[in-house]
Structure formats: C-alpha cells, structure tokens
Coordinates of C-alpha atoms and ligand atoms in Angstrom, one line a residue:
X184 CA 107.9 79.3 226.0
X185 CA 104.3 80.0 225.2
X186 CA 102.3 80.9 228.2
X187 CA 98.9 79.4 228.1
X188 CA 96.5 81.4 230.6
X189 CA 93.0 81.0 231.8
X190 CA 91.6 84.8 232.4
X191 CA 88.5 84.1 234.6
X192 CA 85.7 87.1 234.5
X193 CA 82.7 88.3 234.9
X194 CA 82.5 90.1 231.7
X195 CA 84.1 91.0 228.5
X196 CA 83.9 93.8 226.3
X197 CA 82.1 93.9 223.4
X198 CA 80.1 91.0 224.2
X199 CA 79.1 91.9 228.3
X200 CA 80.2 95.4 229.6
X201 CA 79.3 97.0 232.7
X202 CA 82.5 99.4 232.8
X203 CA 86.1 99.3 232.9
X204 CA 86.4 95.7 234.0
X205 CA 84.9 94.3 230.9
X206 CA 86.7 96.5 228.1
X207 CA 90.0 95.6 230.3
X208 CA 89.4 91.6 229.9
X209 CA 88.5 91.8 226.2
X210 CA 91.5 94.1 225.7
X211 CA 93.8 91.9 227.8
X212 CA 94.3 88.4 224.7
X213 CA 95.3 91.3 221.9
X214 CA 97.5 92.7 224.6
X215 CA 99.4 90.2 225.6
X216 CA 99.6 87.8 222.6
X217 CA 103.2 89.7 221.5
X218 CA 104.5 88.7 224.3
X219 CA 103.8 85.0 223.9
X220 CA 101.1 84.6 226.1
X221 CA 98.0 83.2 224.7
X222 CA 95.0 84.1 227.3
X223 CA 92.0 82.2 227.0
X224 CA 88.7 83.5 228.8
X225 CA 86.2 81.7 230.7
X226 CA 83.1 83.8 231.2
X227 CA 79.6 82.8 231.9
X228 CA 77.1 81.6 229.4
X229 CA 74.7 84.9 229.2
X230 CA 72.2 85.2 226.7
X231 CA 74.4 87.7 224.5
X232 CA 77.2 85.1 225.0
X233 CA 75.7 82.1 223.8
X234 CA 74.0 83.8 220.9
X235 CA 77.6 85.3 219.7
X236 CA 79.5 82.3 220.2
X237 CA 81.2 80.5 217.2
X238 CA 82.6 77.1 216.5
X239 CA 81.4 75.6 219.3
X240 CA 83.0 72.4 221.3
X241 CA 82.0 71.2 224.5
X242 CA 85.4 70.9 226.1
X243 CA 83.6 69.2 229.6
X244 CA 80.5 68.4 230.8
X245 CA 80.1 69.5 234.4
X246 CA 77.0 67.4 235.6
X247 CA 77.2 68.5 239.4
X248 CA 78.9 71.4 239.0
X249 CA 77.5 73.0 242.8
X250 CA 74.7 71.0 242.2
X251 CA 73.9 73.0 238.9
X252 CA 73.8 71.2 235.7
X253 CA 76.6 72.8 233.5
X254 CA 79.1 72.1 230.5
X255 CA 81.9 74.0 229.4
X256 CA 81.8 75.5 226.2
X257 CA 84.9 76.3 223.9
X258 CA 84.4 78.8 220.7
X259 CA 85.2 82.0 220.1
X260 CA 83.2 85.4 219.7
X261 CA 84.3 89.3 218.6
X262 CA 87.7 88.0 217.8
X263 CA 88.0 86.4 221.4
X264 CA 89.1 83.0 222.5
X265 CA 86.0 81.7 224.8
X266 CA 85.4 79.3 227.3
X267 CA 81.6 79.2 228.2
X268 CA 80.0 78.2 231.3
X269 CA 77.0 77.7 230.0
X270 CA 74.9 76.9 232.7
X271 CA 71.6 78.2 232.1
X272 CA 69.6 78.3 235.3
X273 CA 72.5 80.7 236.7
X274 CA 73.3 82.5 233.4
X275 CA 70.2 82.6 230.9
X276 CA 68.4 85.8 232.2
X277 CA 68.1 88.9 229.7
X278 CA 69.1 91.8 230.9
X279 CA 72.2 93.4 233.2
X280 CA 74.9 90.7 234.7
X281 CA 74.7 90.6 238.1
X282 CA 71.2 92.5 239.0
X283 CA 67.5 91.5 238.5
X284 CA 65.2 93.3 236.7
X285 CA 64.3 95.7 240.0
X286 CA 68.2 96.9 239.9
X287 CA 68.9 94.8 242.8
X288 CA 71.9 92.4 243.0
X289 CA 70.6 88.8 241.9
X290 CA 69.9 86.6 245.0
X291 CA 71.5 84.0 243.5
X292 CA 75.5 85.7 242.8
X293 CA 77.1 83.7 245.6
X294 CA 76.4 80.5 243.4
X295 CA 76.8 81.9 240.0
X296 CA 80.2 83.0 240.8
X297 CA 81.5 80.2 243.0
X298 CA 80.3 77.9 240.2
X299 CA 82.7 80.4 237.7
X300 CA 85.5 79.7 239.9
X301 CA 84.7 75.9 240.8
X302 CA 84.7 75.3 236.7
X303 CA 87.9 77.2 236.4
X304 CA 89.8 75.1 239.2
X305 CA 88.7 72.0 237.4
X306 CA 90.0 73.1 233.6
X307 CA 93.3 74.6 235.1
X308 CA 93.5 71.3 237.1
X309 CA 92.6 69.4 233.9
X310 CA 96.4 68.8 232.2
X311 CA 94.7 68.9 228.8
X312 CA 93.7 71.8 228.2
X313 CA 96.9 72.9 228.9
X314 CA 96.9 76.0 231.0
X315 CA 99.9 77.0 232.9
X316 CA 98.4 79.6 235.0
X317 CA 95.0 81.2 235.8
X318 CA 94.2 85.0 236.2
X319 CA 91.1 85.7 237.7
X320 CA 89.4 89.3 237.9
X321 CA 87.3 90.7 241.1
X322 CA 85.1 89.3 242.8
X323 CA 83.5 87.2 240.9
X324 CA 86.6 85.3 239.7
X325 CA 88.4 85.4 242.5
X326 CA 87.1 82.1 243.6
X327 CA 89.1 80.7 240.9
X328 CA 92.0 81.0 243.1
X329 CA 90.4 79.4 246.1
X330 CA 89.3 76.8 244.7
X331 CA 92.7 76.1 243.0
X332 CA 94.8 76.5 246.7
X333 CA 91.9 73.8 248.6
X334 CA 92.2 71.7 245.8
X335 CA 96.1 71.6 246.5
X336 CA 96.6 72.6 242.9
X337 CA 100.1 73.6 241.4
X338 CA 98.9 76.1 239.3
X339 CA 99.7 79.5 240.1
X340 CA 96.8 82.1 240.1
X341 CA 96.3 86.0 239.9
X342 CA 94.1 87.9 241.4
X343 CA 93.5 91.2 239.9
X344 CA 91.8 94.0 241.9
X345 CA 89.7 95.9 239.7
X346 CA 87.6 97.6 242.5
X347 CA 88.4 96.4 246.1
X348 CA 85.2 98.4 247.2
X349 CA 82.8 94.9 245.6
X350 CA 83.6 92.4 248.3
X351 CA 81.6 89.7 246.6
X352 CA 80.1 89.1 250.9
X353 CA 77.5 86.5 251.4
X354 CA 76.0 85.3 254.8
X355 CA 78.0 82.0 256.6
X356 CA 75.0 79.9 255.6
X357 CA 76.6 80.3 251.6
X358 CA 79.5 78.6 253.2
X359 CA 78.6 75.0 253.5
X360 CA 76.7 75.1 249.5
X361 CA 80.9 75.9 248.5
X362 CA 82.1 72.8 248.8
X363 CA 85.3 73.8 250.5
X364 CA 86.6 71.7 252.9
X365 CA 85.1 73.1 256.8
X366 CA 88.7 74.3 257.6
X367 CA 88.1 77.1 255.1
X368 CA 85.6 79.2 257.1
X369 CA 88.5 80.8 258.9
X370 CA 90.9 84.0 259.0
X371 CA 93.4 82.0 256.7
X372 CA 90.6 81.3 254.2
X373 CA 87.5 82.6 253.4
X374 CA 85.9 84.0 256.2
X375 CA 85.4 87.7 256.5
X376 CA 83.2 89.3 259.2
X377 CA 80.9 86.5 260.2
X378 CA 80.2 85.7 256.3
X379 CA 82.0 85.1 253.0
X380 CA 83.6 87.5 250.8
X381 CA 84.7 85.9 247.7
X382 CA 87.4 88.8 246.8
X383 CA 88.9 88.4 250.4
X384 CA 89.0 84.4 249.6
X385 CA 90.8 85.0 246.0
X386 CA 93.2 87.2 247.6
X387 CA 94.6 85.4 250.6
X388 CA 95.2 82.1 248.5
X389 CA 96.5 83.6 245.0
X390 CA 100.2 83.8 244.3
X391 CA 100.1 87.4 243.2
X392 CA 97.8 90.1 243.5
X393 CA 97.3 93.3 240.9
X394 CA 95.5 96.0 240.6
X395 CA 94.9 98.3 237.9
X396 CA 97.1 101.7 238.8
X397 CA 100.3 101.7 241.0
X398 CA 99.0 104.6 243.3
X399 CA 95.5 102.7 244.0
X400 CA 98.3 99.1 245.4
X401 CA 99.5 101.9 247.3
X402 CA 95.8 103.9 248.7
X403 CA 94.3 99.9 249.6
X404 CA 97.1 99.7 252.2
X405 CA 95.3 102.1 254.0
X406 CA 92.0 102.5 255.9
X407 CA 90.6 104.9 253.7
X408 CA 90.8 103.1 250.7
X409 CA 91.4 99.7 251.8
X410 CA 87.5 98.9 252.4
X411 CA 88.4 96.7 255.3
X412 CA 90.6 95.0 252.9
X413 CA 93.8 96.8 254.0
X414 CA 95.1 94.7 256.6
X415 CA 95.0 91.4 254.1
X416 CA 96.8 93.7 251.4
X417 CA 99.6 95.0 254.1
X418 CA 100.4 91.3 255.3
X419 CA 100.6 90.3 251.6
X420 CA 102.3 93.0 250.4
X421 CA 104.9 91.4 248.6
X422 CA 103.0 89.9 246.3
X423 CA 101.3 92.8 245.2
X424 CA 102.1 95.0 242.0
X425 CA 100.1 97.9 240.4
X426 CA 99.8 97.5 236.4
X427 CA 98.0 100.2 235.1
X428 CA 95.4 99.7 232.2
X429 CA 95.9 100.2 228.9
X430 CA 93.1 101.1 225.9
X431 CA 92.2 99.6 223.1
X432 CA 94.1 101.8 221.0
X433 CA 91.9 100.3 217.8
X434 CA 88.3 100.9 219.7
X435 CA 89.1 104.3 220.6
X436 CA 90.6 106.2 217.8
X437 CA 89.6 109.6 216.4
X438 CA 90.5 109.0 213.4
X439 CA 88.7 106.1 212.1
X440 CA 86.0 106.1 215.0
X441 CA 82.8 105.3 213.0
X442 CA 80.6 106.4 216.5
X443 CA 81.7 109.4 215.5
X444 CA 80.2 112.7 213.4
X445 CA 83.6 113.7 212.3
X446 CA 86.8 112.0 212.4
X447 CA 89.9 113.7 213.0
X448 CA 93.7 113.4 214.1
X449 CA 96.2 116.1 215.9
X450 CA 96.4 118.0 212.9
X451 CA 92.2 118.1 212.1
X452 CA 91.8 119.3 215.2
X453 CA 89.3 121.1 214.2
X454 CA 86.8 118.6 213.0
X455 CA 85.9 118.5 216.4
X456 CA 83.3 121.3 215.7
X457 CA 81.4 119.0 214.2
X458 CA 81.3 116.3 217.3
X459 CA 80.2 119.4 219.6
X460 CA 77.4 120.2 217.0
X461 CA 76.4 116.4 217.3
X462 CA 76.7 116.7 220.8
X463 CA 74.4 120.5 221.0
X464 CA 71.6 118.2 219.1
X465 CA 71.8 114.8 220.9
X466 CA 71.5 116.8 224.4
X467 CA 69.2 120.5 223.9
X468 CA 72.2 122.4 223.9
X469 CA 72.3 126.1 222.9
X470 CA 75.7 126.8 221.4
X471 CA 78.3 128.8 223.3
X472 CA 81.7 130.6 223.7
X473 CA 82.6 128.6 226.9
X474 CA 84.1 125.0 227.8
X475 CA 81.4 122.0 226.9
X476 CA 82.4 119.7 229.8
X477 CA 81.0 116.2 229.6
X478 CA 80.4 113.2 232.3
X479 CA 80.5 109.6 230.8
X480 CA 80.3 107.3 234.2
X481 CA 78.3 105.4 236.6
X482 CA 75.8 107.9 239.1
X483 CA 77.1 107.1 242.2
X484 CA 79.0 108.5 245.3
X485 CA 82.4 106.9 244.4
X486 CA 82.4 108.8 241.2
X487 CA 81.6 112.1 242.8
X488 CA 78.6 112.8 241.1
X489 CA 76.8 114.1 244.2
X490 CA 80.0 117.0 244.2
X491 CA 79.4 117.6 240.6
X492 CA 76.0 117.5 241.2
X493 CA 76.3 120.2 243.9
X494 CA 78.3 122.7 241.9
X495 CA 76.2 122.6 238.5
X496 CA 75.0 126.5 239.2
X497 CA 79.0 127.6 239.7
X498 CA 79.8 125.5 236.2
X499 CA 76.9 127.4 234.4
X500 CA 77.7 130.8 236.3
X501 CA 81.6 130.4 235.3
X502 CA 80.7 130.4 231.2
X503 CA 80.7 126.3 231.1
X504 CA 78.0 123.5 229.9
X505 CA 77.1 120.0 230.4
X506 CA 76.7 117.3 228.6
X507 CA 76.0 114.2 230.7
X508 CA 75.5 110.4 230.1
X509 CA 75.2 108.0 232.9
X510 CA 72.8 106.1 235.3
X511 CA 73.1 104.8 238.9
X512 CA 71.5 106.2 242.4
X513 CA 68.3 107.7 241.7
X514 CA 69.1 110.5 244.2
X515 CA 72.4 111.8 242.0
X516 CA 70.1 111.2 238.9
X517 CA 67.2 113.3 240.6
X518 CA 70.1 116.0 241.4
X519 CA 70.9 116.6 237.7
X520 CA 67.8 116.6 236.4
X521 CA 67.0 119.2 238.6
X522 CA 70.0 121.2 237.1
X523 CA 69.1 120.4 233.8
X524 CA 65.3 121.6 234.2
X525 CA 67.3 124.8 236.1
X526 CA 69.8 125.8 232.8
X527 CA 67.7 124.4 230.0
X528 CA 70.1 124.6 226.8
X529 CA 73.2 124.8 228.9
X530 CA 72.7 121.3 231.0
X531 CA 71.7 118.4 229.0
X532 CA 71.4 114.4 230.6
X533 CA 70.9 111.5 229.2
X534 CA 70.4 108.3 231.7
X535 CA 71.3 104.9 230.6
X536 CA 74.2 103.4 229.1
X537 CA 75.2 104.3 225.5
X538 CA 78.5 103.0 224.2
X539 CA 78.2 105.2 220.6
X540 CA 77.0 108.2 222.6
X541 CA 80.0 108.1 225.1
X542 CA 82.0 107.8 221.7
X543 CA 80.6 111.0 220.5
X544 CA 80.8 112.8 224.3
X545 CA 84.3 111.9 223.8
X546 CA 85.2 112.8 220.1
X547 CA 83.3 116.8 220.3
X548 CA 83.1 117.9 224.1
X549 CA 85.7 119.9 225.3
X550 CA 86.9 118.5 228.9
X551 CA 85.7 115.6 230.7
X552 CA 84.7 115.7 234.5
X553 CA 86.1 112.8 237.0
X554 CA 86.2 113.6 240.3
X555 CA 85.9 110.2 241.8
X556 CA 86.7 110.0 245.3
X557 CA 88.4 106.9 244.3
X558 CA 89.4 105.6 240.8
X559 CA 91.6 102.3 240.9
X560 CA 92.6 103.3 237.1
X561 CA 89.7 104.6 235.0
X562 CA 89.6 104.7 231.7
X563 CA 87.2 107.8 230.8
X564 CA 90.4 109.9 231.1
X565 CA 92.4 108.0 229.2
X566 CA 90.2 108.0 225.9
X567 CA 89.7 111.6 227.2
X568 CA 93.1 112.2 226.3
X569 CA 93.3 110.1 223.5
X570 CA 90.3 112.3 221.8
X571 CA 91.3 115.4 222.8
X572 CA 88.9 115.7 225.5
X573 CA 91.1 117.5 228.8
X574 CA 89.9 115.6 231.7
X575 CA 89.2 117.4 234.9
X576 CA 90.1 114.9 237.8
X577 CA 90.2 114.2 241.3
X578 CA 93.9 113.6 242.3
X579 CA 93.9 109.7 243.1
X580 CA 94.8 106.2 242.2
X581 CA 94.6 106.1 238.7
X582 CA 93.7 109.5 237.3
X583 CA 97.0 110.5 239.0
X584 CA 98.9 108.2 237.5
X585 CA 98.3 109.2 234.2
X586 CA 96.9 112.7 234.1
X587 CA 99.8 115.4 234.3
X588 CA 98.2 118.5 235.9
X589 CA 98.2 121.8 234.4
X590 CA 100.4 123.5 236.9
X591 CA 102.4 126.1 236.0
X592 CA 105.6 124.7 235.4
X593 CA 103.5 121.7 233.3
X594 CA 102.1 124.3 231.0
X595 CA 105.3 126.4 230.7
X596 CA 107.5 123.0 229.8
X597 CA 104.4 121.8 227.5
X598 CA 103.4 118.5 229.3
X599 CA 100.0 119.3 231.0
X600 CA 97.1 116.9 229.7
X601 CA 94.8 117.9 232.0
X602 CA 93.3 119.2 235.8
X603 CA 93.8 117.6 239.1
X604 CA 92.4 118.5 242.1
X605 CA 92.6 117.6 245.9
X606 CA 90.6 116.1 248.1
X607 CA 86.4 115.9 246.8
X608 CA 84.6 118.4 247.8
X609 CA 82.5 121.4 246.0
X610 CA 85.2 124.0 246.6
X611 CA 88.2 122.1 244.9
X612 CA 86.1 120.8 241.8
X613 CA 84.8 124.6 241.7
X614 CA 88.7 125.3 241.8
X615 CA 89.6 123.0 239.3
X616 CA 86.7 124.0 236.7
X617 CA 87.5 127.7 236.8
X618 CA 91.0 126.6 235.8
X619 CA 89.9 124.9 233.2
X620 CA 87.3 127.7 231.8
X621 CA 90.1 130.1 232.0
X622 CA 93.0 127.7 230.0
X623 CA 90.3 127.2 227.4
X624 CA 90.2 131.1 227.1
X625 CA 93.7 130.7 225.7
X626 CA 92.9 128.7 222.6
X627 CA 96.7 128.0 222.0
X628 CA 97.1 126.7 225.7
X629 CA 94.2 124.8 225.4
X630 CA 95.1 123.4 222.0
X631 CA 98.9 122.9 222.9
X632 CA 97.3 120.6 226.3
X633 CA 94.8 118.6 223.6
X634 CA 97.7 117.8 222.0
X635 CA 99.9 117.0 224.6
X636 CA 96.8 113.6 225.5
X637 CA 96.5 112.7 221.9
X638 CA 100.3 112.2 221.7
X639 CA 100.7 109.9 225.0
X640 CA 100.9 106.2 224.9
X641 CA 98.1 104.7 226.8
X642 CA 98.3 101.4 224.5
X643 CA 99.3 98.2 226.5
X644 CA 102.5 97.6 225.2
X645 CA 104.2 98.6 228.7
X646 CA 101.0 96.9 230.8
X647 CA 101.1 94.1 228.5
X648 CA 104.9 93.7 229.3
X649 CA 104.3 93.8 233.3
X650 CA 101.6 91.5 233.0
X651 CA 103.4 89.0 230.7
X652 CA 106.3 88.9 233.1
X653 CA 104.2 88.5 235.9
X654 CA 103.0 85.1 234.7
X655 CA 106.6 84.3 233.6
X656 CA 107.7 84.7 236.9
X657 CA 105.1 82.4 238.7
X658 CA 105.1 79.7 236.1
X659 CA 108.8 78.8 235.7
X660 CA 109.0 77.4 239.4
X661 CA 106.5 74.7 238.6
X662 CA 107.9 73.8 234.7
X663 CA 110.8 73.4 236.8
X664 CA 109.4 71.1 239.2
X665 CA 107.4 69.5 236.9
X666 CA 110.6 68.9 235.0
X667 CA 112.6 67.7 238.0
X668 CA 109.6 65.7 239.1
X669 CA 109.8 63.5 235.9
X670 CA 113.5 63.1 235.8
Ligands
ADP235 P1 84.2 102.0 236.2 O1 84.7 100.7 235.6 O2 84.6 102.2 237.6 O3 82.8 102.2 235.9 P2 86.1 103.2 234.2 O4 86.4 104.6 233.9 O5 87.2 102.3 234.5 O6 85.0 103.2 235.4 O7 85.3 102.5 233.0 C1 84.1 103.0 232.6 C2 83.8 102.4 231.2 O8 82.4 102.4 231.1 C3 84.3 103.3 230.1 O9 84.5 102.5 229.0 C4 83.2 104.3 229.9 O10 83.2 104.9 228.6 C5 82.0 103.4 230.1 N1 80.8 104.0 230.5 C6 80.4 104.4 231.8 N2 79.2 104.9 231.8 C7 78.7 104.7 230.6 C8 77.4 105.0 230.0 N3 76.4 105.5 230.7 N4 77.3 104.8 228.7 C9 78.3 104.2 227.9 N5 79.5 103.9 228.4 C10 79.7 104.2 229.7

C-alpha cells in the first residue's frame, strides 16, 4: 500500500533554506519514495517559490482562509512535488522567511503560519487529494496537527521536532484570530504561559512526535534541554521516537561536487590541497604546517560560537587556523572580527550565508568546529565526515550520535571519525583542539580517521526506513476503520 503524505514546512532546500530544517524536508520525498511513501509538500508561496514553480494547478481556492485571500497551488520545483500556499500578503516579501528586513522576526508569523497549518487541515481533510497522513515540521507546521485534532479529523499527524528551543509563542490576543474553538486556550490545547505556542499546540494533539537524533528525544525530557517543553514531552513519552537525519548523499559528494576546486574520493585524498588553496584565497590565509579548522553555522550562543570565540588566541597559539562562514548575533560576529584583525593570515571570516562557500569549507579544510551547547542532529558534521573534514564537537544530541570520538581504544581499533568534548566551556574546546592539532601531526592517524567518515553511511536509507514505518503504523488503524466503517 502506497502511503500518500502531506509534509507541511516552513522551508525546503534548494528552493528556501535557513539550515538544517530545509535541506531535511527537501531530502525527505527522495528518501522515502523506496519505501512506498510518496510525500507531497506544502510550503508557503515566497517569491523564490512562486517564481520556480512548474506545471501549475490550482488544487483549491481558499477565499477566507483566516481572513486572508489564498489558493492552493499544485506543481512541482527542483525535482519536488509542491503544494503552494500562495497567499501573497503573508508570503510575497523578498528577502529571509520569517524576519523583516531589520532582522527582526516578522510581526505578522502567528498568521502566516497558522494559515500553513489551517490550509493543510483542510487538504488532509479534503478525501481527494488523497492523503493518508500529514507530517508537519516545527513550529511553523505544527499547527497542521491542531488544526486536524479540533477539526475531529481521522487523519493521523506527526510532529517532528527540529529545534524545541523555537516555540512558535504569541500573546493570548492571537488566540481568538485562530479560529479554534474557545475550549482550546487551555493546558490540553494550546495554551502555554498566558499566550500561544504553536509547537506546544502541534505536539499535545499529534499522534506521534520525532525528532531528529535519539539522544536529543532523550535531552528534551529534561529541564536543561527541554525549554519548558519537557514536562509535555515526559507525559507523551510514548509517542515519541528519535530518527536521526540523513544527507543528501547526491548534494554532498566529493567526488562530483561542482562547488568544489578539486574533486576527489578516499583514494585522491590528496586533491584536497587544492580545496585548502581555494580556501587560503577566498579567506586571507597565509599557508601553514598546522590544522585549518573551519566553522560553517549560525553565530549564536546555541552554537557555541561565543566559546569558540573566546579561545581564538589558544587555536592560533596551538599551530591551528580559521576559516569561518556564518552570521547571527552581532556580538559573536564583533568577537571574531576582532580575532581576525588580531591574527591577520591565520583567522579569516566571512559573514553571510554562502551555500558554494560552505561547499568549499567542507571539501579543503582540515576539521570542522561544532561545539553547540545543543544540536538536535546537525548536519555540518555529517558532510564533515562525508568530505573528509574531522569534526571537533560538543558531546550532545546529535553530534553524539554519530560522531565516534578519537579515544584511545577508537583510534587503536580504527573507528574514530572525529573529537567530542564535554560540557561547553573554553577549557574543554581548548582540550579538544589540542587533540586534534596533535592527531593531525600523525599524518597516517589523521588520514586513517578521514577515512574512517568518508566510509560511514549517513544516507537515509535506515532514517528513511524509521520514518516510513512510522507512518505505516499510524495509518493502518484508520484504512481499517475506514474499511470496517463501509462494510
Ligand atoms: P541548524 O539547522 O541548527 O542551523 P544544522 O547543522 O542542522 O544546523 O544545519 C545547518 C545547515 O545550514 C547546513 O546545511 C550548513 O551547511 C548550512 N549553513 C549554516 N550556516 C551557513 C552559512 N553561513 N552559509 C552556508 N550554509 C550554511
């Protein structure tokens, strides 16, 4: 039986990315189409959206949709099956997805993305378009599932946790604009401190919840990484799984990688040189003897950038360099400029967002730093791996999950793929880095660990699997009683 799913998000890689949520949902259709799923997405109608999309049929007209005028769009775009709210006064702005021009969230997300998940509800509910089950992503398709559980709907929803730490919270007044019936402002609804919070809603009325690394379902039962959250998560604990993400094994290969100076494979490692030469030019960089560590990643506190930050001197002083590519609080940014003006040719930056630069970071520096205070999967370690590119890594959710450390009975049986580290704080990144600058001293340790990623399997098959089981699971009970209904 074919398994006809609505994935409901906020963005989809290549067409809208922010970070890992949006190269997950455009991986997810390819992923699970072997295992007879077929996974349609509905995503909002942004300018890059509307321009890209192809064979175009209105599939419904949404006239009041919130009190927006709207129509759902089908076609498809980069290869991926689409349905398009296309809804211009909440979608048609140029520039990032959910901020204004002045970086600040858009005063208007608490309609955009209750009108995403109002216009799902209706197409699941809508018997001809088929779908069996919806899957929405975050906070901003989360209502999806709230909307589907007031409406009384059969269909069974996902929720998948991407970040728990984006609550999606508005102010009570939001509450009456929803259309949900006045019961819902409650505990056993939406309600969540005195306001809103469209994740907490998506997640008390799906029928399973997932997020994207099996240690991170574990950290959210907890205060520290829970974010408030972790009481909702304990009491619905058995309906939640961890699924960790896979790559796009096609996107984010060095051997046919066209972002890239050189290709190469296992056996060319040494093509690399000429990525690391790309790299030298792109950022200032002198050459040197020592490690070229890169960042690719958002600028921000949950990433650990202020800790990386902090210990730029003790990298430089230990033989290392830094190439870096990101953007996000101004303070972190500030921070690393300052290094780079301090160790001019040993500390380059670049701020903004550069998907063939992060390619190139990838395919020529030597290690990749994460030391993310949390990381529900993350992905920058994975095509780390995949390129040959050691990450060095806080020891949580994700990055533990897939990164074996470089202990020593790791590096004597031949399995390491990188550095973990506990706990975030200058000493134990210091720690971690010097372990990493003295490995790389041993060219055939070093090589044998580069190896060691590029070999793993960080495809979706196995994700895929979990995922397409999943929706088996919740959508035979209601063939069934559909089936019993009509005999
Ligand atoms: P998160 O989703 O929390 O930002 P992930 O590691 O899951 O972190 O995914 C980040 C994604 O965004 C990766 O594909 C990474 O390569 C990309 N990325 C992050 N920052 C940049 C940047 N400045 N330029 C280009 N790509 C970036």
């Amino acid at each position: 039986m074919t398994v006809r799913v609505l994935s409901v998000v906020s963005e989809a890689y290549p067409l809208v990315k922010t970070g890992g949520l949006g190269d997950v949902a455009g991986a997810l259709p390819a992923a699970l189409a072997p295992y007879d799923v077929r996974l349609t997405t509905l995503i909002p109608g942004y300018p890059a959206v509307m321009k890209a999309l192809e064979n175009r049929t209105v599939v419904r007209p949404m006239h009041q949709l919130l009190g927006v005028q709207a129509r759902l769009v089908a076609g498809t775009a980069a290869g991926l099956d689409l349905i398009v709210l296309d809804a211009p006064e909440l979608f048609a702005h140029v520039g990032a997805p959910y901020c204004d021009s002045t970086g600040h969230d858009r005063s208007d997300n608490w309609l955009r993305f209750a009108a995403l998940g109002r216009a799902a509800a209706d197409l699941a509910k809508d018997g001809a378009h088929g779908f069996d089950l919806v899957h929405a992503h975050d906070w901003q398709g989360a209502m999806a599932a709230t909307y589907l559980r007031f409406d009384g709907s059969s269909i069974p929803s996902v929720v998948t946790i991407h970040n728990i730490a984006f609550p999606g919270w508005f102010p009570a007044e939001v509450f009456r604009e929803l259309e949900l019936p006045p019961s819902a402002f409650a505990v056993e609804g939406v309600e969540y401190y005195g306001g809103v919070s469209y994740l907490k809603a998506g997640l008390w009325a799906a029928d399973a919840i997932t997020t994207v690394s099996p240690t991170y379902a574990e950290e959210i039962r907890t205060p520290e990484y829970g974010m408030g959250f972790e009481g909702l998560i304990v009491a619905r604990a058995g309906r939640v799984s961890g699924i960790v993400n896979g790559i796009d094994m096609g996107a984010w290969n060095p051997a046919t990688d066209a972002n890239l100076a050189a290709t190469y494979d296992v056996r060319t490692l040494h093509q690399r040189r000429a990525n690391k030469r790309a790299i030298e030019i792109a950022f200032g960089l002198a050459e040197g003897n020592g490690p070229l560590f890169c960042v690719i990643s958002r600028l921000t506190t949950q990433k650990g950038m202020d800790v990386l930050a902090a210990v730029a001197d003790e990298l430089i002083a230990m033989g290392g360099r830094l190439a870096l590519l990101g953007s996000g609080d101004a303070k972190v940014e500030a921070a690393f400029q300052a290094a780079a003006a301090r160790h001019k040719g040993k500390i380059g930056v670049k701020f903004g967002y550069d998907e063939v630069l992060s390619h190139r970071l990838q395919g020529g520096a030597d290690a990749i730093v994460i030391p993310s205070r949390f990381e529900p999967c993350g992905l920058t370690q994975l095509y780390g791996m995949r390129y040959g590119c050691v990450p060095v890594a806080a020891r949580t959710g994700g990055l533990s999950d897939t990164i074996i450390d470089a202990n020593e009975a790791a590096l004597c049986a031949g399995v390491a793929t990188g550095f973990l580290f506990d706990g975030v704080t200058p000493e134990s990144l210091t720690k971690a880095l010097k372990r990493a600058v003295a490995i790389y001293a041993d060219r055939k340790a070093w090589r044998a660990m580069q190896e060691q990623g590029m070999k793993g399997d960080f495809s979706w098959s196995r994700s895929g699997a979990k995922y397409a089981e999943l929706y088996k699971r919740l959508v035979k009970p209601v063939v069934h009683a559909v089936r019993r209904a009509r005999q």
